């Protein structure tokens, strides 16, 4: 059986993915890198407190075949564009660099629909730059997931996202191909897509956007 490492397990997708990994017979153990302990206990689960800015100092207690990166924040929560970039770009790339050094077989990461390093939109530009840096690492296998608005029960109330969810619900009948990729998607569906692709033995870079996630 395989072993998995997950970062960002406290987020919407991360929570669902962690549960999926722990309940899977394909994994003997799951190692979660966290900034604070998660309120969950499981025989397969090991939690390790870490500062992601110092990830280069982390050696890891074992070998992991699959590394799942669900790290992400918002500019409002981070406090500034610089702090947002540190989490959504630099922390992610640090984890990718660590996975390459540890010879992990698969790196699976959440990006965003419309990610483009040349985009005028700061958020999409940051996501695009993150993707480009991960590609440059030449990981054995890189799976990039680009969901639109994520649906699920969040711990904190986000007015803008609640309004966006309502708007997406009203627009859903009109979001047909090629705009289908902009439909909102359940975080649990993204988690399932990540799990499913981790069981595939393909090498190289693979991108899943919108409809390809479900």
PDB file of C-alpha atoms in Angstrom:
ATOM      1  CA  UNK A   1       0.000   0.000   0.000  1.00  0.00           C
ATOM      2  CA  UNK A   2       0.984   3.601  -0.554  1.00  0.00           C
ATOM      3  CA  UNK A   3       1.623   6.477   1.818  1.00  0.00           C
ATOM      4  CA  UNK A   4       0.309   9.989   1.258  1.00  0.00           C
ATOM      5  CA  UNK A   5       1.264  13.436   2.454  1.00  0.00           C
ATOM      6  CA  UNK A   6      -1.305  16.232   2.464  1.00  0.00           C
ATOM      7  CA  UNK A   7      -0.927  19.971   3.068  1.00  0.00           C
ATOM      8  CA  UNK A   8      -3.950  22.198   3.500  1.00  0.00           C
ATOM      9  CA  UNK A   9      -6.167  19.580   5.128  1.00  0.00           C
ATOM     10  CA  UNK A  10      -8.160  22.190   7.041  1.00  0.00           C
ATOM     11  CA  UNK A  11      -9.702  23.730   3.918  1.00  0.00           C
ATOM     12  CA  UNK A  12     -12.865  22.696   2.086  1.00  0.00           C
ATOM     13  CA  UNK A  13     -11.176  20.355  -0.384  1.00  0.00           C
ATOM     14  CA  UNK A  14      -8.495  19.306   2.077  1.00  0.00           C
ATOM     15  CA  UNK A  15     -10.997  18.118   4.676  1.00  0.00           C
ATOM     16  CA  UNK A  16     -12.883  15.997   2.158  1.00  0.00           C
ATOM     17  CA  UNK A  17      -9.671  14.629   0.671  1.00  0.00           C
ATOM     18  CA  UNK A  18      -8.221  13.729   4.067  1.00  0.00           C
ATOM     19  CA  UNK A  19     -11.340  11.726   4.900  1.00  0.00           C
ATOM     20  CA  UNK A  20     -11.167   9.972   1.522  1.00  0.00           C
ATOM     21  CA  UNK A  21      -7.512   9.038   2.010  1.00  0.00           C
ATOM     22  CA  UNK A  22      -8.030   7.735   5.532  1.00  0.00           C
ATOM     23  CA  UNK A  23     -10.934   5.556   4.415  1.00  0.00           C
ATOM     24  CA  UNK A  24      -9.067   4.182   1.409  1.00  0.00           C
ATOM     25  CA  UNK A  25      -7.546   0.715   1.401  1.00  0.00           C
ATOM     26  CA  UNK A  26      -4.907   2.017  -1.042  1.00  0.00           C
ATOM     27  CA  UNK A  27      -3.089   3.957   1.687  1.00  0.00           C
ATOM     28  CA  UNK A  28      -1.338   2.490   4.709  1.00  0.00           C
ATOM     29  CA  UNK A  29      -0.763   5.920   6.235  1.00  0.00           C
ATOM     30  CA  UNK A  30      -1.517   9.605   5.763  1.00  0.00           C
ATOM     31  CA  UNK A  31       0.809  12.361   6.971  1.00  0.00           C
ATOM     32  CA  UNK A  32      -0.739  15.835   7.366  1.00  0.00           C
ATOM     33  CA  UNK A  33       1.439  18.937   7.509  1.00  0.00           C
ATOM     34  CA  UNK A  34      -0.523  21.478   9.558  1.00  0.00           C
ATOM     35  CA  UNK A  35      -0.059  24.881  11.161  1.00  0.00           C
ATOM     36  CA  UNK A  36      -2.244  23.784  14.082  1.00  0.00           C
ATOM     37  CA  UNK A  37      -3.612  20.382  15.024  1.00  0.00           C
ATOM     38  CA  UNK A  38      -6.803  19.243  13.318  1.00  0.00           C
ATOM     39  CA  UNK A  39      -9.685  17.977  15.509  1.00  0.00           C
ATOM     40  CA  UNK A  40      -9.488  14.463  14.078  1.00  0.00           C
ATOM     41  CA  UNK A  41      -7.943  11.209  15.195  1.00  0.00           C
ATOM     42  CA  UNK A  42      -7.393   8.102  13.078  1.00  0.00           C
ATOM     43  CA  UNK A  43      -5.013   5.107  13.246  1.00  0.00           C
ATOM     44  CA  UNK A  44      -3.608   5.964   9.818  1.00  0.00           C
ATOM     45  CA  UNK A  45      -3.187   9.686  10.480  1.00  0.00           C
ATOM     46  CA  UNK A  46      -0.051  11.465  11.641  1.00  0.00           C
ATOM     47  CA  UNK A  47      -0.175  15.218  12.108  1.00  0.00           C
ATOM     48  CA  UNK A  48       2.951  17.347  12.136  1.00  0.00           C
ATOM     49  CA  UNK A  49       3.100  21.038  12.988  1.00  0.00           C
ATOM     50  CA  UNK A  50       5.212  22.951  10.493  1.00  0.00           C
ATOM     51  CA  UNK A  51       5.981  26.463   9.270  1.00  0.00           C
ATOM     52  CA  UNK A  52       5.730  26.212   5.510  1.00  0.00           C
ATOM     53  CA  UNK A  53       8.244  28.998   4.975  1.00  0.00           C
ATOM     54  CA  UNK A  54      10.822  26.644   6.514  1.00  0.00           C
ATOM     55  CA  UNK A  55       9.732  23.599   4.532  1.00  0.00           C
ATOM     56  CA  UNK A  56      13.194  23.270   3.013  1.00  0.00           C
ATOM     57  CA  UNK A  57      14.415  22.181   6.461  1.00  0.00           C
ATOM     58  CA  UNK A  58      11.824  19.410   6.695  1.00  0.00           C
ATOM     59  CA  UNK A  59      13.239  15.942   6.071  1.00  0.00           C
ATOM     60  CA  UNK A  60      10.112  13.850   6.572  1.00  0.00           C
ATOM     61  CA  UNK A  61       9.935  10.620   8.582  1.00  0.00           C
ATOM     62  CA  UNK A  62       9.165   8.333   5.647  1.00  0.00           C
ATOM     63  CA  UNK A  63       8.739   8.058   1.895  1.00  0.00           C
ATOM     64  CA  UNK A  64       5.495   9.201   0.283  1.00  0.00           C
ATOM     65  CA  UNK A  65       4.291   8.122  -3.129  1.00  0.00           C
ATOM     66  CA  UNK A  66       1.603  10.812  -3.367  1.00  0.00           C
ATOM     67  CA  UNK A  67       1.745  14.441  -2.233  1.00  0.00           C
ATOM     68  CA  UNK A  68      -1.539  16.378  -2.182  1.00  0.00           C
ATOM     69  CA  UNK A  69      -1.375  20.179  -1.987  1.00  0.00           C
ATOM     70  CA  UNK A  70      -4.618  21.893  -0.987  1.00  0.00           C
ATOM     71  CA  UNK A  71      -2.983  25.062   0.332  1.00  0.00           C
ATOM     72  CA  UNK A  72      -4.847  28.278  -0.326  1.00  0.00           C
ATOM     73  CA  UNK A  73      -6.189  31.433   1.267  1.00  0.00           C
ATOM     74  CA  UNK A  74      -7.830  34.717   0.281  1.00  0.00           C
ATOM     75  CA  UNK A  75      -6.323  38.185   0.088  1.00  0.00           C
ATOM     76  CA  UNK A  76      -8.733  39.325   2.811  1.00  0.00           C
ATOM     77  CA  UNK A  77      -7.772  36.490   5.151  1.00  0.00           C
ATOM     78  CA  UNK A  78      -4.062  36.757   4.368  1.00  0.00           C
ATOM     79  CA  UNK A  79      -4.114  40.509   4.957  1.00  0.00           C
ATOM     80  CA  UNK A  80      -2.243  41.619   1.849  1.00  0.00           C
ATOM     81  CA  UNK A  81      -1.336  40.585  -1.686  1.00  0.00           C
ATOM     82  CA  UNK A  82       2.170  39.786  -0.507  1.00  0.00           C
ATOM     83  CA  UNK A  83       0.905  37.465   2.227  1.00  0.00           C
ATOM     84  CA  UNK A  84      -1.516  35.840  -0.217  1.00  0.00           C
ATOM     85  CA  UNK A  85       1.307  35.186  -2.686  1.00  0.00           C
ATOM     86  CA  UNK A  86       3.390  33.641   0.094  1.00  0.00           C
ATOM     87  CA  UNK A  87       0.704  31.006   0.724  1.00  0.00           C
ATOM     88  CA  UNK A  88      -0.793  30.364  -2.714  1.00  0.00           C
ATOM     89  CA  UNK A  89       2.443  30.502  -4.675  1.00  0.00           C
ATOM     90  CA  UNK A  90       5.593  30.261  -2.580  1.00  0.00           C
ATOM     91  CA  UNK A  91       4.385  27.679  -0.028  1.00  0.00           C
ATOM     92  CA  UNK A  92       3.007  25.516  -2.834  1.00  0.00           C
ATOM     93  CA  UNK A  93       6.241  25.661  -4.831  1.00  0.00           C
ATOM     94  CA  UNK A  94       8.270  24.905  -1.706  1.00  0.00           C
ATOM     95  CA  UNK A  95       6.194  21.777  -1.223  1.00  0.00           C
ATOM     96  CA  UNK A  96       6.709  20.829  -4.852  1.00  0.00           C
ATOM     97  CA  UNK A  97      10.453  21.316  -4.516  1.00  0.00           C
ATOM     98  CA  UNK A  98      10.436  19.167  -1.379  1.00  0.00           C
ATOM     99  CA  UNK A  99       8.455  16.432  -3.154  1.00  0.00           C
ATOM    100  CA  UNK A 100      10.982  16.424  -6.001  1.00  0.00           C
ATOM    101  CA  UNK A 101      13.879  16.149  -3.558  1.00  0.00           C
ATOM    102  CA  UNK A 102      12.174  13.284  -1.717  1.00  0.00           C
ATOM    103  CA  UNK A 103      11.520  11.495  -5.036  1.00  0.00           C
ATOM    104  CA  UNK A 104       7.751  11.379  -4.532  1.00  0.00           C
ATOM    105  CA  UNK A 105       5.966   9.884  -7.515  1.00  0.00           C
ATOM    106  CA  UNK A 106       2.941  12.169  -7.822  1.00  0.00           C
ATOM    107  CA  UNK A 107       2.240  15.786  -6.902  1.00  0.00           C
ATOM    108  CA  UNK A 108      -1.403  16.878  -7.019  1.00  0.00           C
ATOM    109  CA  UNK A 109      -2.301  20.537  -6.540  1.00  0.00           C
ATOM    110  CA  UNK A 110      -5.347  22.806  -6.556  1.00  0.00           C
ATOM    111  CA  UNK A 111      -5.120  25.891  -8.743  1.00  0.00           C
ATOM    112  CA  UNK A 112      -8.009  27.867 -10.251  1.00  0.00           C
ATOM    113  CA  UNK A 113     -10.063  28.005 -13.417  1.00  0.00           C
ATOM    114  CA  UNK A 114      -8.549  30.676 -15.656  1.00  0.00           C
ATOM    115  CA  UNK A 115      -5.078  30.495 -14.079  1.00  0.00           C
ATOM    116  CA  UNK A 116      -2.631  32.356 -16.314  1.00  0.00           C
ATOM    117  CA  UNK A 117       0.711  33.938 -15.450  1.00  0.00           C
ATOM    118  CA  UNK A 118      -0.040  36.754 -17.913  1.00  0.00           C
ATOM    119  CA  UNK A 119      -3.535  37.480 -16.580  1.00  0.00           C
ATOM    120  CA  UNK A 120      -4.374  41.047 -15.537  1.00  0.00           C
ATOM    121  CA  UNK A 121      -6.270  39.640 -12.558  1.00  0.00           C
ATOM    122  CA  UNK A 122      -3.884  39.340  -9.591  1.00  0.00           C
ATOM    123  CA  UNK A 123      -5.427  36.110  -8.266  1.00  0.00           C
ATOM    124  CA  UNK A 124      -5.329  34.308 -11.621  1.00  0.00           C
ATOM    125  CA  UNK A 125      -1.843  35.628 -12.351  1.00  0.00           C
ATOM    126  CA  UNK A 126      -0.549  34.295  -9.022  1.00  0.00           C
ATOM    127  CA  UNK A 127      -2.093  30.888  -9.669  1.00  0.00           C
ATOM    128  CA  UNK A 128      -0.587  30.846 -13.158  1.00  0.00           C
ATOM    129  CA  UNK A 129       2.868  31.708 -11.851  1.00  0.00           C
ATOM    130  CA  UNK A 130       2.560  28.940  -9.272  1.00  0.00           C
ATOM    131  CA  UNK A 131       1.701  26.439 -12.005  1.00  0.00           C
ATOM    132  CA  UNK A 132       4.641  27.547 -14.140  1.00  0.00           C
ATOM    133  CA  UNK A 133       7.082  27.162 -11.257  1.00  0.00           C
ATOM    134  CA  UNK A 134       5.805  23.670 -10.525  1.00  0.00           C
ATOM    135  CA  UNK A 135       6.163  22.712 -14.183  1.00  0.00           C
ATOM    136  CA  UNK A 136       9.755  23.956 -14.140  1.00  0.00           C
ATOM    137  CA  UNK A 137      10.561  21.522 -11.321  1.00  0.00           C
ATOM    138  CA  UNK A 138       9.971  18.643 -13.760  1.00  0.00           C
ATOM    139  CA  UNK A 139       8.231  16.463 -11.218  1.00  0.00           C
ATOM    140  CA  UNK A 140       7.687  12.849 -12.348  1.00  0.00           C
ATOM    141  CA  UNK A 141       3.920  13.407 -12.377  1.00  0.00           C
ATOM    142  CA  UNK A 142       2.109  16.698 -11.834  1.00  0.00           C
ATOM    143  CA  UNK A 143      -1.686  16.845 -11.677  1.00  0.00           C
ATOM    144  CA  UNK A 144      -3.155  20.374 -11.677  1.00  0.00           C
ATOM    145  CA  UNK A 145      -6.803  20.842 -10.739  1.00  0.00           C
ATOM    146  CA  UNK A 146      -8.521  24.077 -11.782  1.00  0.00           C
ATOM    147  CA  UNK A 147     -11.959  24.324 -10.146  1.00  0.00           C
ATOM    148  CA  UNK A 148     -14.254  27.322 -10.290  1.00  0.00           C
ATOM    149  CA  UNK A 149     -16.100  28.500  -7.161  1.00  0.00           C
ATOM    150  CA  UNK A 150     -15.979  25.806  -4.468  1.00  0.00           C
ATOM    151  CA  UNK A 151     -19.204  24.789  -2.739  1.00  0.00           C
ATOM    152  CA  UNK A 152     -19.314  23.432   0.802  1.00  0.00           C
ATOM    153  CA  UNK A 153     -19.814  24.299   4.446  1.00  0.00           C
ATOM    154  CA  UNK A 154     -17.174  26.788   5.509  1.00  0.00           C
ATOM    155  CA  UNK A 155     -16.249  27.525   9.100  1.00  0.00           C
ATOM    156  CA  UNK A 156     -16.304  31.259   8.502  1.00  0.00           C
ATOM    157  CA  UNK A 157     -18.972  33.293   6.710  1.00  0.00           C
ATOM    158  CA  UNK A 158     -17.819  34.898   3.462  1.00  0.00           C
ATOM    159  CA  UNK A 159     -20.408  37.296   2.087  1.00  0.00           C
ATOM    160  CA  UNK A 160     -18.791  37.641  -1.346  1.00  0.00           C
ATOM    161  CA  UNK A 161     -18.660  33.881  -1.814  1.00  0.00           C
ATOM    162  CA  UNK A 162     -22.248  33.412  -0.640  1.00  0.00           C
ATOM    163  CA  UNK A 163     -23.377  35.976  -3.202  1.00  0.00           C
ATOM    164  CA  UNK A 164     -21.255  34.270  -5.845  1.00  0.00           C
ATOM    165  CA  UNK A 165     -22.839  30.910  -5.025  1.00  0.00           C
ATOM    166  CA  UNK A 166     -26.315  32.351  -5.575  1.00  0.00           C
ATOM    167  CA  UNK A 167     -25.218  33.965  -8.814  1.00  0.00           C
ATOM    168  CA  UNK A 168     -23.648  30.719 -10.025  1.00  0.00           C
ATOM    169  CA  UNK A 169     -26.844  28.826  -9.212  1.00  0.00           C
ATOM    170  CA  UNK A 170     -28.879  31.225 -11.332  1.00  0.00           C
ATOM    171  CA  UNK A 171     -26.363  31.134 -14.169  1.00  0.00           C
ATOM    172  CA  UNK A 172     -25.851  27.362 -14.179  1.00  0.00           C
ATOM    173  CA  UNK A 173     -28.424  26.658 -16.977  1.00  0.00           C
ATOM    174  CA  UNK A 174     -26.586  29.150 -19.195  1.00  0.00           C
ATOM    175  CA  UNK A 175     -23.065  27.882 -18.471  1.00  0.00           C
ATOM    176  CA  UNK A 176     -22.862  25.326 -21.250  1.00  0.00           C
ATOM    177  CA  UNK A 177     -19.805  24.423 -23.309  1.00  0.00           C
ATOM    178  CA  UNK A 178     -17.343  26.194 -23.544  1.00  0.00           C
ATOM    179  CA  UNK A 179     -18.359  28.104 -20.381  1.00  0.00           C
ATOM    180  CA  UNK A 180     -19.205  24.971 -18.429  1.00  0.00           C
ATOM    181  CA  UNK A 181     -15.822  25.064 -16.728  1.00  0.00           C
ATOM    182  CA  UNK A 182     -16.960  28.177 -14.817  1.00  0.00           C
ATOM    183  CA  UNK A 183     -19.756  26.325 -13.034  1.00  0.00           C
ATOM    184  CA  UNK A 184     -19.417  26.151  -9.247  1.00  0.00           C
ATOM    185  CA  UNK A 185     -18.340  22.712  -8.021  1.00  0.00           C
ATOM    186  CA  UNK A 186     -18.600  20.843  -4.740  1.00  0.00           C
ATOM    187  CA  UNK A 187     -15.331  20.700  -2.837  1.00  0.00           C
ATOM    188  CA  UNK A 188     -15.976  16.999  -2.255  1.00  0.00           C
ATOM    189  CA  UNK A 189     -16.063  16.439  -6.042  1.00  0.00           C
ATOM    190  CA  UNK A 190     -12.661  18.092  -6.414  1.00  0.00           C
ATOM    191  CA  UNK A 191     -11.308  15.929  -3.590  1.00  0.00           C
ATOM    192  CA  UNK A 192     -12.641  12.821  -5.290  1.00  0.00           C
ATOM    193  CA  UNK A 193     -11.031  13.858  -8.594  1.00  0.00           C
ATOM    194  CA  UNK A 194      -7.677  14.315  -6.853  1.00  0.00           C
ATOM    195  CA  UNK A 195      -7.950  10.932  -5.180  1.00  0.00           C
ATOM    196  CA  UNK A 196      -8.938   9.237  -8.427  1.00  0.00           C
ATOM    197  CA  UNK A 197      -6.035  10.651 -10.433  1.00  0.00           C
ATOM    198  CA  UNK A 198      -3.564   9.671  -7.708  1.00  0.00           C
ATOM    199  CA  UNK A 199      -4.431   6.050  -8.453  1.00  0.00           C
ATOM    200  CA  UNK A 200      -3.407   6.492 -12.100  1.00  0.00           C
ATOM    201  CA  UNK A 201       0.105   5.515 -13.109  1.00  0.00           C
ATOM    202  CA  UNK A 202       0.518   8.123 -15.867  1.00  0.00           C
ATOM    203  CA  UNK A 203       3.601  10.319 -15.950  1.00  0.00           C
ATOM    204  CA  UNK A 204       3.891  13.937 -17.041  1.00  0.00           C
ATOM    205  CA  UNK A 205       1.765  17.067 -16.532  1.00  0.00           C
ATOM    206  CA  UNK A 206      -2.025  16.814 -16.514  1.00  0.00           C
ATOM    207  CA  UNK A 207      -4.571  19.617 -16.148  1.00  0.00           C
ATOM    208  CA  UNK A 208      -8.221  19.184 -15.174  1.00  0.00           C
ATOM    209  CA  UNK A 209     -10.510  22.163 -15.546  1.00  0.00           C
ATOM    210  CA  UNK A 210     -14.214  22.579 -14.837  1.00  0.00           C
ATOM    211  CA  UNK A 211     -16.256  19.708 -16.263  1.00  0.00           C
ATOM    212  CA  UNK A 212     -13.213  17.394 -16.270  1.00  0.00           C
ATOM    213  CA  UNK A 213     -13.229  17.419 -12.464  1.00  0.00           C
ATOM    214  CA  UNK A 214     -16.553  15.649 -12.034  1.00  0.00           C
TER     215      UNK A 214
END
